[in-house]
Short mmCIF file of C-alpha atoms and ligand atoms in Angstrom, two decimals:
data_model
loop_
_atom_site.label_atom_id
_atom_site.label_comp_id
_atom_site.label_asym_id
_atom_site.label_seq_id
_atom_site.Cartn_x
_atom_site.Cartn_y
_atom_site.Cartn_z
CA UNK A 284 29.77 -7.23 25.62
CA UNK A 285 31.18 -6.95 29.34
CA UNK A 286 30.53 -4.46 31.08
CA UNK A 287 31.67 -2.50 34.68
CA UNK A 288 29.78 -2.30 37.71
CA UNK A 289 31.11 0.04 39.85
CA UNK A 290 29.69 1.45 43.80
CA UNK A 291 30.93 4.31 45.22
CA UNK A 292 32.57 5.89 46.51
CA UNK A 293 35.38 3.46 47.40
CA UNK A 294 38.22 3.88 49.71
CA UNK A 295 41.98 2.65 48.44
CA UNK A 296 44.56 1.35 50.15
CA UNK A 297 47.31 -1.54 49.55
CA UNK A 298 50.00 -2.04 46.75
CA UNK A 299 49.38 -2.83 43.26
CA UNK A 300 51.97 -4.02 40.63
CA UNK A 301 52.86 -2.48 37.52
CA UNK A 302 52.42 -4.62 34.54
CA UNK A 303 54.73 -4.49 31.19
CA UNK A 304 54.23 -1.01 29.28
CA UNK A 305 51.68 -2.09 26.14
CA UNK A 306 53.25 0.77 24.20
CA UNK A 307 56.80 -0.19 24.21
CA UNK A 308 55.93 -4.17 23.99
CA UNK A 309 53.75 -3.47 20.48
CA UNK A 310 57.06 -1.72 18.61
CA UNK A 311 59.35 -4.46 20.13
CA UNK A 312 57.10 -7.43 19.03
CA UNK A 313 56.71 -5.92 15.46
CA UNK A 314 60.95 -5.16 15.28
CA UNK A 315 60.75 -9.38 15.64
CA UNK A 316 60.15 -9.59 12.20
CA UNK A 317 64.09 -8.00 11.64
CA UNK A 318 66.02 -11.14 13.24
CA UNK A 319 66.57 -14.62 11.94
CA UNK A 320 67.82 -16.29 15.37
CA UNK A 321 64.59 -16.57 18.22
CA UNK A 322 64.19 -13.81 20.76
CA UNK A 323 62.48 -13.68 23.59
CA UNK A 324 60.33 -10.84 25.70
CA UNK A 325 59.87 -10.93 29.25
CA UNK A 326 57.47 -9.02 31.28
CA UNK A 327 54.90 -8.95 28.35
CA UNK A 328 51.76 -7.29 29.68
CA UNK A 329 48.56 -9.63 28.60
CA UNK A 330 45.93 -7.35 27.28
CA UNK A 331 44.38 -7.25 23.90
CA UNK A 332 46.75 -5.35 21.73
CA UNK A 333 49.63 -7.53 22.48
CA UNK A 334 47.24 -10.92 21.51
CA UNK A 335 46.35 -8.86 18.47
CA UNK A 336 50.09 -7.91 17.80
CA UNK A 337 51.43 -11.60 18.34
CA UNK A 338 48.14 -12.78 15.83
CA UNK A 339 49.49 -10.66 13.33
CA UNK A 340 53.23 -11.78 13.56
CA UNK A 341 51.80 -15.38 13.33
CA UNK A 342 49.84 -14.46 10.50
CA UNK A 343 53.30 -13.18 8.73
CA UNK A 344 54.61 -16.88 9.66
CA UNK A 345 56.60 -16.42 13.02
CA UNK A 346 56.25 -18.62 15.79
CA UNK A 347 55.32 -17.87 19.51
CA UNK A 348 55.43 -19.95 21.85
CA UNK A 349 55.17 -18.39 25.23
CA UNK A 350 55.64 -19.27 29.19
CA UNK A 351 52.99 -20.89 31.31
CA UNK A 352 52.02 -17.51 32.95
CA UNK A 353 51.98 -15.68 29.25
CA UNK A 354 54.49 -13.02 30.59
CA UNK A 355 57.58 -14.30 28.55
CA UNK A 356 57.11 -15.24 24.46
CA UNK A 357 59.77 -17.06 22.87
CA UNK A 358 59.36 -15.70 18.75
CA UNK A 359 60.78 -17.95 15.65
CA UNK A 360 61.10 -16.98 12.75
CA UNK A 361 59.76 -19.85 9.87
CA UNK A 362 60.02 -20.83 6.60
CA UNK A 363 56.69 -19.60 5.45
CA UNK A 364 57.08 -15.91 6.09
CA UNK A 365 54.39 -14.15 4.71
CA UNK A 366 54.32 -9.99 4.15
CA UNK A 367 50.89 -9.60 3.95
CA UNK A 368 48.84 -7.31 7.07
CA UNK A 369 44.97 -8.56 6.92
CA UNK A 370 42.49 -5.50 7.27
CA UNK A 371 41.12 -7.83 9.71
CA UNK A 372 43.87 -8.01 12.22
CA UNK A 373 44.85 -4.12 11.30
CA UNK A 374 41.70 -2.52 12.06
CA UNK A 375 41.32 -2.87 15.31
CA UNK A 376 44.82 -1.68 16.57
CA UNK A 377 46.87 1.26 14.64
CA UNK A 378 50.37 0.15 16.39
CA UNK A 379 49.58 -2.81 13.46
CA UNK A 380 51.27 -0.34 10.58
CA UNK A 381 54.93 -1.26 12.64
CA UNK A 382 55.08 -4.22 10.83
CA UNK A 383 55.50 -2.25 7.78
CA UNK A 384 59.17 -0.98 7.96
CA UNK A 385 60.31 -4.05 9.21
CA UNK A 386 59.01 -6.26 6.39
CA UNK A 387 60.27 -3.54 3.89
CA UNK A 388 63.68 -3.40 5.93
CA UNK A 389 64.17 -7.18 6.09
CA UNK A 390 62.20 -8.78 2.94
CA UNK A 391 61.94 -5.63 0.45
CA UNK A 392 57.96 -6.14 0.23
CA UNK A 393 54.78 -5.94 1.73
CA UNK A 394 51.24 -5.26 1.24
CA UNK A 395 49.48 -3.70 4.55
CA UNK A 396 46.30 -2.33 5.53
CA UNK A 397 45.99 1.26 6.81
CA UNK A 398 45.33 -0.02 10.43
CA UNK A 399 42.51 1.38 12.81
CA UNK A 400 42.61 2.10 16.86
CA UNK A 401 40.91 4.67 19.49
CA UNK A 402 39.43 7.30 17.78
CA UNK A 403 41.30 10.63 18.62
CA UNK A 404 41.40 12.78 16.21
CA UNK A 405 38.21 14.05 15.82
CA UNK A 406 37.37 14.38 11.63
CA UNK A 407 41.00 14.32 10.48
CA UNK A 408 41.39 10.42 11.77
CA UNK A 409 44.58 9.43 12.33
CA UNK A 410 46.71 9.90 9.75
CA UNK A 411 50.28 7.58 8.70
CA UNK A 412 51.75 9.99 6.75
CA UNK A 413 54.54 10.46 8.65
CA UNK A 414 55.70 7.24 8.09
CA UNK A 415 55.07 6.28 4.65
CA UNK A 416 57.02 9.92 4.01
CA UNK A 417 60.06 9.35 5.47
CA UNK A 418 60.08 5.40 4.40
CA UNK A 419 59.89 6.96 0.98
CA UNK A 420 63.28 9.06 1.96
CA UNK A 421 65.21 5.82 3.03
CA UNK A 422 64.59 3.93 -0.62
CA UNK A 423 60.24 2.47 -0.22
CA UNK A 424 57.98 3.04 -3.11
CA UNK A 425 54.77 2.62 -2.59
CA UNK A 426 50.95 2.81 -3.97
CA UNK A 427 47.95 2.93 -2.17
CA UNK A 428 44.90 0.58 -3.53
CA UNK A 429 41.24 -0.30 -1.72
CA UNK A 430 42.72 0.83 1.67
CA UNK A 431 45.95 -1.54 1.48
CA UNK A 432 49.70 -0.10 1.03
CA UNK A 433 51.80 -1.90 -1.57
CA UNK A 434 55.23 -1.14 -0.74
CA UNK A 435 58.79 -2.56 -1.97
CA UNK A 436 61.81 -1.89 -1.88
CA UNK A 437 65.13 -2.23 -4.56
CA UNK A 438 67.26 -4.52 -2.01
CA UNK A 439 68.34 -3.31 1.17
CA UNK A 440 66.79 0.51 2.34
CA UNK A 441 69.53 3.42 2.33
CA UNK A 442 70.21 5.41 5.23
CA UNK A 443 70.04 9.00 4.99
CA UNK A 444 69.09 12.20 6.95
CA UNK A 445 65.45 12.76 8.17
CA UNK A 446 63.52 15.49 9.72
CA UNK A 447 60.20 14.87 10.76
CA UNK A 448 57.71 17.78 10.24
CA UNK A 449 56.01 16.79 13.35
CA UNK A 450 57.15 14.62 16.16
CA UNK A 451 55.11 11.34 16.19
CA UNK A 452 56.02 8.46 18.35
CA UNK A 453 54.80 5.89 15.95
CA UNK A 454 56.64 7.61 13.10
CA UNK A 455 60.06 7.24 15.07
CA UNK A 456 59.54 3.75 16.31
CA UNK A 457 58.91 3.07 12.44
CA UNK A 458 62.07 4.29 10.86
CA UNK A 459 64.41 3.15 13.46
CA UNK A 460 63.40 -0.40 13.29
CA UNK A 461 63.62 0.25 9.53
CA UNK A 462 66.87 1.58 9.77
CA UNK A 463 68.47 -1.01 11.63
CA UNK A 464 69.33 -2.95 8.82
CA UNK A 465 69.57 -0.48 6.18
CA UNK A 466 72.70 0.72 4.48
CA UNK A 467 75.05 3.08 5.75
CA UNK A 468 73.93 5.90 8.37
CA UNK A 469 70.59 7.00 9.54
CA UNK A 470 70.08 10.34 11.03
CA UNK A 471 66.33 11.33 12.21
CA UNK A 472 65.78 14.72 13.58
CA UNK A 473 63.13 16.01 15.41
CA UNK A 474 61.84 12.39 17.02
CA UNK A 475 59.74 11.22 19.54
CA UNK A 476 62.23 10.64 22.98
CA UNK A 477 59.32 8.59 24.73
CA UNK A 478 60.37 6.56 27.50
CA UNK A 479 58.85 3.49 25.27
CA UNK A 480 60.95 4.42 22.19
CA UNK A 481 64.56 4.31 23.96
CA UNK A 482 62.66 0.44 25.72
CA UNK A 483 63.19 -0.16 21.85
CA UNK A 484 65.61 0.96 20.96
CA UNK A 485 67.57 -0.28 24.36
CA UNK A 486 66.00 -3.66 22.94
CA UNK A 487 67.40 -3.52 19.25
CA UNK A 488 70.93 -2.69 20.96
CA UNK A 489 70.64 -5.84 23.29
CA UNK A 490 70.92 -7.75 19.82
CA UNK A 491 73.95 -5.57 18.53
CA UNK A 492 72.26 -2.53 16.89
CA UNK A 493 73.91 0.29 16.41
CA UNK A 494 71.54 3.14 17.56
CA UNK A 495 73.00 6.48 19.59
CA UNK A 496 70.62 9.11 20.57
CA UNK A 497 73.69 12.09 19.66
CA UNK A 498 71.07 14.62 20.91
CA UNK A 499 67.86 15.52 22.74
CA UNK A 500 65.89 14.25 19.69
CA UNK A 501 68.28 13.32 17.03
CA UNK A 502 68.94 9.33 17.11
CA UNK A 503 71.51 8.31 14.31
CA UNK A 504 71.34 4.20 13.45
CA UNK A 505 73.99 3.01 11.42
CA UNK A 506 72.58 0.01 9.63
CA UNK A 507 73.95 -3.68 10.88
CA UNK A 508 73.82 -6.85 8.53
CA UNK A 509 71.94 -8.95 11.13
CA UNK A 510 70.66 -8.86 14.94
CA UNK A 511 71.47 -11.66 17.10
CA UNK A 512 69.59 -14.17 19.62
CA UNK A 513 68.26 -11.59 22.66
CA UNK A 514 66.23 -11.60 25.58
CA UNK A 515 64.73 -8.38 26.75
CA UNK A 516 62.94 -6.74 29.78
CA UNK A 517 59.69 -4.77 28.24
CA UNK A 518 59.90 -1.45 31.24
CA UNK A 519 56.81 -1.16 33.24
CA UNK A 520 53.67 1.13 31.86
CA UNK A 521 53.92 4.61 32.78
CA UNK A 522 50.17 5.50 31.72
CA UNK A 523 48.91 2.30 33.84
CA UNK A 524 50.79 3.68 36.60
CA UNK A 525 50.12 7.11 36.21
CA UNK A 526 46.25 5.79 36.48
CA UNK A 527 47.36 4.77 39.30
CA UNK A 528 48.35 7.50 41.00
CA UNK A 529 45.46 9.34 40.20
CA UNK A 530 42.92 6.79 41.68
CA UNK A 531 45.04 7.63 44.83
CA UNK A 532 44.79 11.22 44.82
CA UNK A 533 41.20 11.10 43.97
CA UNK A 534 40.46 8.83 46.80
CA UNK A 535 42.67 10.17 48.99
CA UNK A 536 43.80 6.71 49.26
CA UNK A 537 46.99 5.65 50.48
CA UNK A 538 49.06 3.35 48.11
CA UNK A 539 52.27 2.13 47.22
CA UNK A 540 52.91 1.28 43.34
CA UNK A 541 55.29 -1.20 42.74
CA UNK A 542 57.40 -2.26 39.82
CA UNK A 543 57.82 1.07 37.77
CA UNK A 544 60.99 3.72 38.13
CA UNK A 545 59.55 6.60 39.47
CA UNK A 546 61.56 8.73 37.34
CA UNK A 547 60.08 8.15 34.28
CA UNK A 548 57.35 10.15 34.98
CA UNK A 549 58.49 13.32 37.40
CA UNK A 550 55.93 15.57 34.91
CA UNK A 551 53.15 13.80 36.42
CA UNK A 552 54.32 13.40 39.64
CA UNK A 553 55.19 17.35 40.16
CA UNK A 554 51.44 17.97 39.33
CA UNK A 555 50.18 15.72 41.67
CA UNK A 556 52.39 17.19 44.28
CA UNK A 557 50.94 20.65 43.48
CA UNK A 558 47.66 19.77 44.02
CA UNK A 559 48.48 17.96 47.56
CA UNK A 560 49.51 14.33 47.32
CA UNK A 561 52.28 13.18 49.38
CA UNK A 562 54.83 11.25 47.12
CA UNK A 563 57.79 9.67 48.17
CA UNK A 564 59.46 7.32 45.69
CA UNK A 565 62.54 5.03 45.77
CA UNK A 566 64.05 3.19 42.68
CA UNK A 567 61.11 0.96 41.54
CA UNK A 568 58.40 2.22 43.87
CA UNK A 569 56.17 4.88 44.56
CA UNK A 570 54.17 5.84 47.38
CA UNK A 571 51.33 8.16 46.93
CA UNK A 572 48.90 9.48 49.40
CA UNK A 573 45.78 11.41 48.43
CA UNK A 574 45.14 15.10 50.37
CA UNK A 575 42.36 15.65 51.59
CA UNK A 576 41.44 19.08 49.47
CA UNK A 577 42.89 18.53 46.27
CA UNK A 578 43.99 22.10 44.38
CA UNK A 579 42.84 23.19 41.79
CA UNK A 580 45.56 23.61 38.79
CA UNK A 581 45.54 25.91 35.94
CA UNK A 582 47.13 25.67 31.91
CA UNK A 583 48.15 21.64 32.52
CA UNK A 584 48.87 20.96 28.89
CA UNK A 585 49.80 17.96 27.00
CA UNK A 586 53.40 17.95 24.90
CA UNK A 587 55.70 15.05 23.29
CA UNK A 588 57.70 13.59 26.47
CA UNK A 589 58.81 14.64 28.82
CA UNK A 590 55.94 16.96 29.04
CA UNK A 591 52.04 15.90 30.30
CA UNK A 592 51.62 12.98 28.42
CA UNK A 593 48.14 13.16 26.66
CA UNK A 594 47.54 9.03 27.48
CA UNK A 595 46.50 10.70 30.74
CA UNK A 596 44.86 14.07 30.26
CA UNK A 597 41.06 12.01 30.46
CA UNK A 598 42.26 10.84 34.08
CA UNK A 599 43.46 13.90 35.08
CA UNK A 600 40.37 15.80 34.37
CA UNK A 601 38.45 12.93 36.83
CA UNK A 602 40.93 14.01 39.37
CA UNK A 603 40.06 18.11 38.78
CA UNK A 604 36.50 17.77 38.87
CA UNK A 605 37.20 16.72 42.60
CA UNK A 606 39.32 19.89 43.09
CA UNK A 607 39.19 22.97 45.14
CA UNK A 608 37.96 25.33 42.36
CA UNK A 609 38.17 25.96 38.70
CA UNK A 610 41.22 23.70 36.52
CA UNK A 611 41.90 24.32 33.12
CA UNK A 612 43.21 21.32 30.65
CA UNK A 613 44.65 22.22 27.29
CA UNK A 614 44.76 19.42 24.52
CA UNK A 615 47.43 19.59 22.37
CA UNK A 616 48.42 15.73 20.52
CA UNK A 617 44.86 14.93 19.92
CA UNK A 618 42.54 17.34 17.97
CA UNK A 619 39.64 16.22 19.74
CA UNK A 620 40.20 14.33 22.78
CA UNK A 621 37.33 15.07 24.49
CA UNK A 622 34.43 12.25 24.38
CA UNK A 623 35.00 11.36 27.60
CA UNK A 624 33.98 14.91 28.61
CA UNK A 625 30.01 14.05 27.62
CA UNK A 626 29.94 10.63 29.75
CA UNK A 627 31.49 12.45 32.50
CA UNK A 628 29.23 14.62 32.59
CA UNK A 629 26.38 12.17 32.80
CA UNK A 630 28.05 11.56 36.49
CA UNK A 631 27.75 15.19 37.61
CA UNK A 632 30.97 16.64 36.22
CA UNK A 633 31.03 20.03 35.02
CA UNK A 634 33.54 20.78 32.01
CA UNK A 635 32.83 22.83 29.08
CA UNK A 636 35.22 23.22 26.17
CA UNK A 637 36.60 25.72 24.75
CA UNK A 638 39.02 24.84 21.32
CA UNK A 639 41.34 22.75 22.80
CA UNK A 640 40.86 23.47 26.42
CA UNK A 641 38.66 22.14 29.11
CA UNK A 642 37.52 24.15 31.78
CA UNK A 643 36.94 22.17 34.46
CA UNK A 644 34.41 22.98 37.29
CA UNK A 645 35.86 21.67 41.04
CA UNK A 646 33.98 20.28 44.37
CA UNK A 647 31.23 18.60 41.97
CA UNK A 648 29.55 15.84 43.57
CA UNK A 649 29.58 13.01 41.48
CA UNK A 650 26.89 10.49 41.28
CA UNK A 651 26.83 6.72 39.78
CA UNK A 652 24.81 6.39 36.08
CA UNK A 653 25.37 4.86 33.13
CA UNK A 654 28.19 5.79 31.06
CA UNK A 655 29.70 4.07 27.57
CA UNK A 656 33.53 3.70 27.12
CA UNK A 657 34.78 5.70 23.73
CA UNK A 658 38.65 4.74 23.81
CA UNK A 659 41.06 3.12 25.57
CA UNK A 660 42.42 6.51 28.18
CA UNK A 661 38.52 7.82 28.38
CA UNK A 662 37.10 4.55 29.78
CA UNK A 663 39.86 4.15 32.53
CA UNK A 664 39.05 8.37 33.15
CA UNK A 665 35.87 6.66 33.78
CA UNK A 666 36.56 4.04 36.42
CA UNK A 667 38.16 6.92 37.92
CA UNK A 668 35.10 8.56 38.51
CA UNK A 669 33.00 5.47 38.91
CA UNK A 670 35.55 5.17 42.35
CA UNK A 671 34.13 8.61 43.35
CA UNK A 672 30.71 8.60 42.06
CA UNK A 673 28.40 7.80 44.97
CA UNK A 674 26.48 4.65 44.02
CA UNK A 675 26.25 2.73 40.77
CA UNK A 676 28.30 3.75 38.04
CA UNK A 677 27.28 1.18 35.16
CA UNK A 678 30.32 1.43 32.41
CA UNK A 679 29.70 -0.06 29.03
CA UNK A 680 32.17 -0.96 26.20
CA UNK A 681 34.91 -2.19 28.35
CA UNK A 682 36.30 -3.85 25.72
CA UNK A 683 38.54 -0.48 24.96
CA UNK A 684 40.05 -1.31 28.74
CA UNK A 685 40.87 -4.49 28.20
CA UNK A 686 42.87 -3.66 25.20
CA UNK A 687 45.49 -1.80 27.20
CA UNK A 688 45.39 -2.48 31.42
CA UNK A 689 46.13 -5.76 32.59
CA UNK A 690 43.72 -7.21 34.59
CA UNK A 691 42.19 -3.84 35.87
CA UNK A 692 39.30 -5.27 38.06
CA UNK A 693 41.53 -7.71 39.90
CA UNK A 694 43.92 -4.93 40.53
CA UNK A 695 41.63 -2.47 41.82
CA UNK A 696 39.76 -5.12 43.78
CA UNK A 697 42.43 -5.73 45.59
CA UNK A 698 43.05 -2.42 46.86
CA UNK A 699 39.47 -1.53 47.83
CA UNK A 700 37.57 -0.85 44.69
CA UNK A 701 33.90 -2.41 44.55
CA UNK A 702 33.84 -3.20 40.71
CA UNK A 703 32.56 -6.34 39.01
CA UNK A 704 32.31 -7.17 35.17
CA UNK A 705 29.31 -7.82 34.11
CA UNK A 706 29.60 -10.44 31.25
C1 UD1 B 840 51.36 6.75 20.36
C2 UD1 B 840 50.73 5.93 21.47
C3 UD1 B 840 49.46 6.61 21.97
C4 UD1 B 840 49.76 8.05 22.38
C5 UD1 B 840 50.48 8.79 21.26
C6 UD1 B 840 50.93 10.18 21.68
C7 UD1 B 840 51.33 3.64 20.95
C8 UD1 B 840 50.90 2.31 20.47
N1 UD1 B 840 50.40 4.60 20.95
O1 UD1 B 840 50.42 6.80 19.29
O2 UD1 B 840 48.96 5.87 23.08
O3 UD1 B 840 48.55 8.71 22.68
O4 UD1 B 840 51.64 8.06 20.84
O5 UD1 B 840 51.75 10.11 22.79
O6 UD1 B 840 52.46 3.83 21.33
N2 UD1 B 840 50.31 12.10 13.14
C9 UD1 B 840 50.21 12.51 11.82
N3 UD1 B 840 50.71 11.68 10.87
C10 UD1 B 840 51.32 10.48 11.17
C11 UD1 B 840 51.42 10.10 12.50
C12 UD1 B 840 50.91 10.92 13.47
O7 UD1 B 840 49.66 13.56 11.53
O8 UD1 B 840 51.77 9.81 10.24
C13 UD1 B 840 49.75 12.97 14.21
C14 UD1 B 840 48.68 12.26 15.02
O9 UD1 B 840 47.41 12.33 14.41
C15 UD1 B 840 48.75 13.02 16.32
C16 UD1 B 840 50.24 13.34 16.46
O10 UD1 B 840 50.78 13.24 15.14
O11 UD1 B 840 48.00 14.21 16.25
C17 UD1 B 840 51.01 12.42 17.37
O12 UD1 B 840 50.73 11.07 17.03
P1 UD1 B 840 51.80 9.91 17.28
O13 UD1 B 840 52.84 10.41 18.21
O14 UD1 B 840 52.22 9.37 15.98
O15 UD1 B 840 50.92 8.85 18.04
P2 UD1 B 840 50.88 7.27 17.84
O16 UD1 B 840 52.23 6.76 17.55
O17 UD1 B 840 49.75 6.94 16.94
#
């Protein structure tokens, strides 16, 4: 298993480009399985999840063929479409379960394992509920055997009203690519607005669905009989560039981030401006500059966009342990999203948690050990910290990285980080 070597602490500077956002390329791959005519996806990031997502659609029958760089995938639909989702392919990525609604929308069966992913959730796991509930409300029946979901459908699924209990991205992305080709109107209340879910939704409507967001979080879909040919943009990763950002501040670097609309994520940027960066931003670029006495912030908390996204509380808390005095860090999507906390502290950091809260100690000096990546967000919180640690900072487990940043040791190479993998 690869590994990171990292020796700190490292000084950044240059530019760095913004690859395709993983989380809105997964939904838009799986909504492939609605259309008949070929579509193709540009700006595909190439990291693990998307290989495992494009596996699984060739396991259903489709056919990929993509460009020479592996950016743009060209995706046919064949005679031999199958419904089933392996346990094999499903395990190791949860976005998997999106094939579900689409394969009930468009064939009226399928037979899919509960999928896997990062660990978050402390005990409770992470759950699907949300979607198999309000699939049930537009017209699937389903039953649950050996860890597989049987699910059909009588014909085409029925539009309706639905409120979701809780706001869940993956829930959302679910029933409006299920409810593209349903009958009659769709109304879902209470949904996720993440910047990746209007990416898919802004991609569905490039092939003539009819989706309308008629308030903050109400989306209404009235169901179409079939999507046409498209080719679509995926928008650039706010998490990979919000990492970003953060390896600036932390070391007070000096760095301009390229390909990404800055606007997308004016939560995170306001913090960082609180706590002394310099920012200036202009339509697809972003210029940070790290201070150099970061502030210490209180209550940051994450929320559903457009508040703190929780893809970035781990890195955040890197940048805090570097602050002027005490931060505080409240957890609110995740019960449990806190591993990172114990590896971090192997470096020097000093958090303890409280419930959902970290309390996170400032002006700790870190120093280089060996630390093991948990999930995908915790092992880039560790980079982070490798960057500032002074000396060796040996990460293990990469593997969680490479399912979700593109190229991350070329990237930060380039821009004055001394990391090598370590095959
Ligand atoms: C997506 C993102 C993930 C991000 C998360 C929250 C992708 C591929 N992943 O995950 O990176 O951290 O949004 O922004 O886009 N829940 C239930 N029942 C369900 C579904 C969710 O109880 O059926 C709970 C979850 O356990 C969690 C909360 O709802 O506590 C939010 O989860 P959700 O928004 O669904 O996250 P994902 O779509 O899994």
């Amino acid at each position: 298993m690869d590994k990171f070597l990292i020796t700190g602490p490292c000084k950044i500077k240059g530019q760095v480009s913004i690859s395709g956002s993983k989380n809105a390329a997964l939904p838009i791959l799986a909504s492939t399985l609605l259309f008949d005519k070929p579509v193709i996806i540009k700006n595909l990031p190439r990291v693990r999840d998307i290989d495992t997502m494009l596996n699984l659609l060739e396991s259903l029958g489709s056919k990929i063929q993509f460009s020479k760089n592996k950016k743009i995938v060209k995706i046919y639909k064949t005679k031999k479409q199958k419904y089933f989702g392996s346990y094999s392919i499903l395990k190791t990525m949860r976005a998997g379960i999106l094939i579900l609604g689409p394969l009930i929308s468009k064939y009226h069966k399928s037979i899919c394992s509960f999928p896997g992913g990062c660990v978050l959730n402390g005990n409770s796991g992470r759950p699907v509920n949300l979607h198999l509930n309000a699939l049930k409300k537009i017209g699937m029946k389903y039953e649950i055997k050996k860890g597989y979901i049987h699910a059909k459908s009588n014909g085409k699924l029925k539009g309706t009203t639905i409120k979701f209990p809780k706001i869940s991205v993956g829930a959302t992305e679910q029933l409006i690519m299920s409810a593209v080709l349903a009958k009659g109107k769709t109304i879902l209340k209470n949904s996720a607005i993440e910047p990746e879910i209007k990416d898919l939704t802004n991609f569905l409507k490039s092939a003539g669905a009819n989706i309308k967001w008629i308030g903050k979080r109400t989306c209404q879909i009235i169901g179409v009989d079939t999507l046409s040919q498209t080719t679509y943009s995926v928008m650039g990763d706010r998490i990979e560039t919000g990492t970003f950002c953060v390896a600036a501040t932390l070391a007070k670097g000096n760095l301009i981030i390229r390909n990404f609309n800055p606007n997308v994520i004016q939560t995170e940027l306001n913090i960082l401006k609180k706590i002394g960066a310099k920012i200036k931003t202009s339509k697809d670029k972003i210029h940070i500059q790290g201070p150099q006495k970061i502030k210490s912030i209180r209550n940051i908390t994450t929320r559903e966009y457009d508040g703190f996204p929780t893809d970035l509380q781990p890195q955040f808390m890197v940048l805090l342990c570097k602050a002027n005095g005490i931060s505080s860090i409240t957890e609110n999507i995740f019960q449990g999203r806190f591993i990172h906390v114990m590896e971090l502290q192997r470096l020097g950091a000093k958090i303890t948690i409280k419930d959902s809260t970290a309390i996170i100690e400032g002006n700790v000096n870190l120093s280089g050990s060996e630390v093991m990546s948990s999930d995908l967000r915790a092992s880039a919180a560790l980079v982070l910290a490798g960057i500032v640690s002074k000396g060796k900072t040996i990460i293990s487990r990469i593997y969680h990285l490479d399912r979700g940043y593109e190229k991350i040791e070329n990237k930060l190479k380039k821009i004055g980080v001394k990391i090598k993998r370590l095959s």
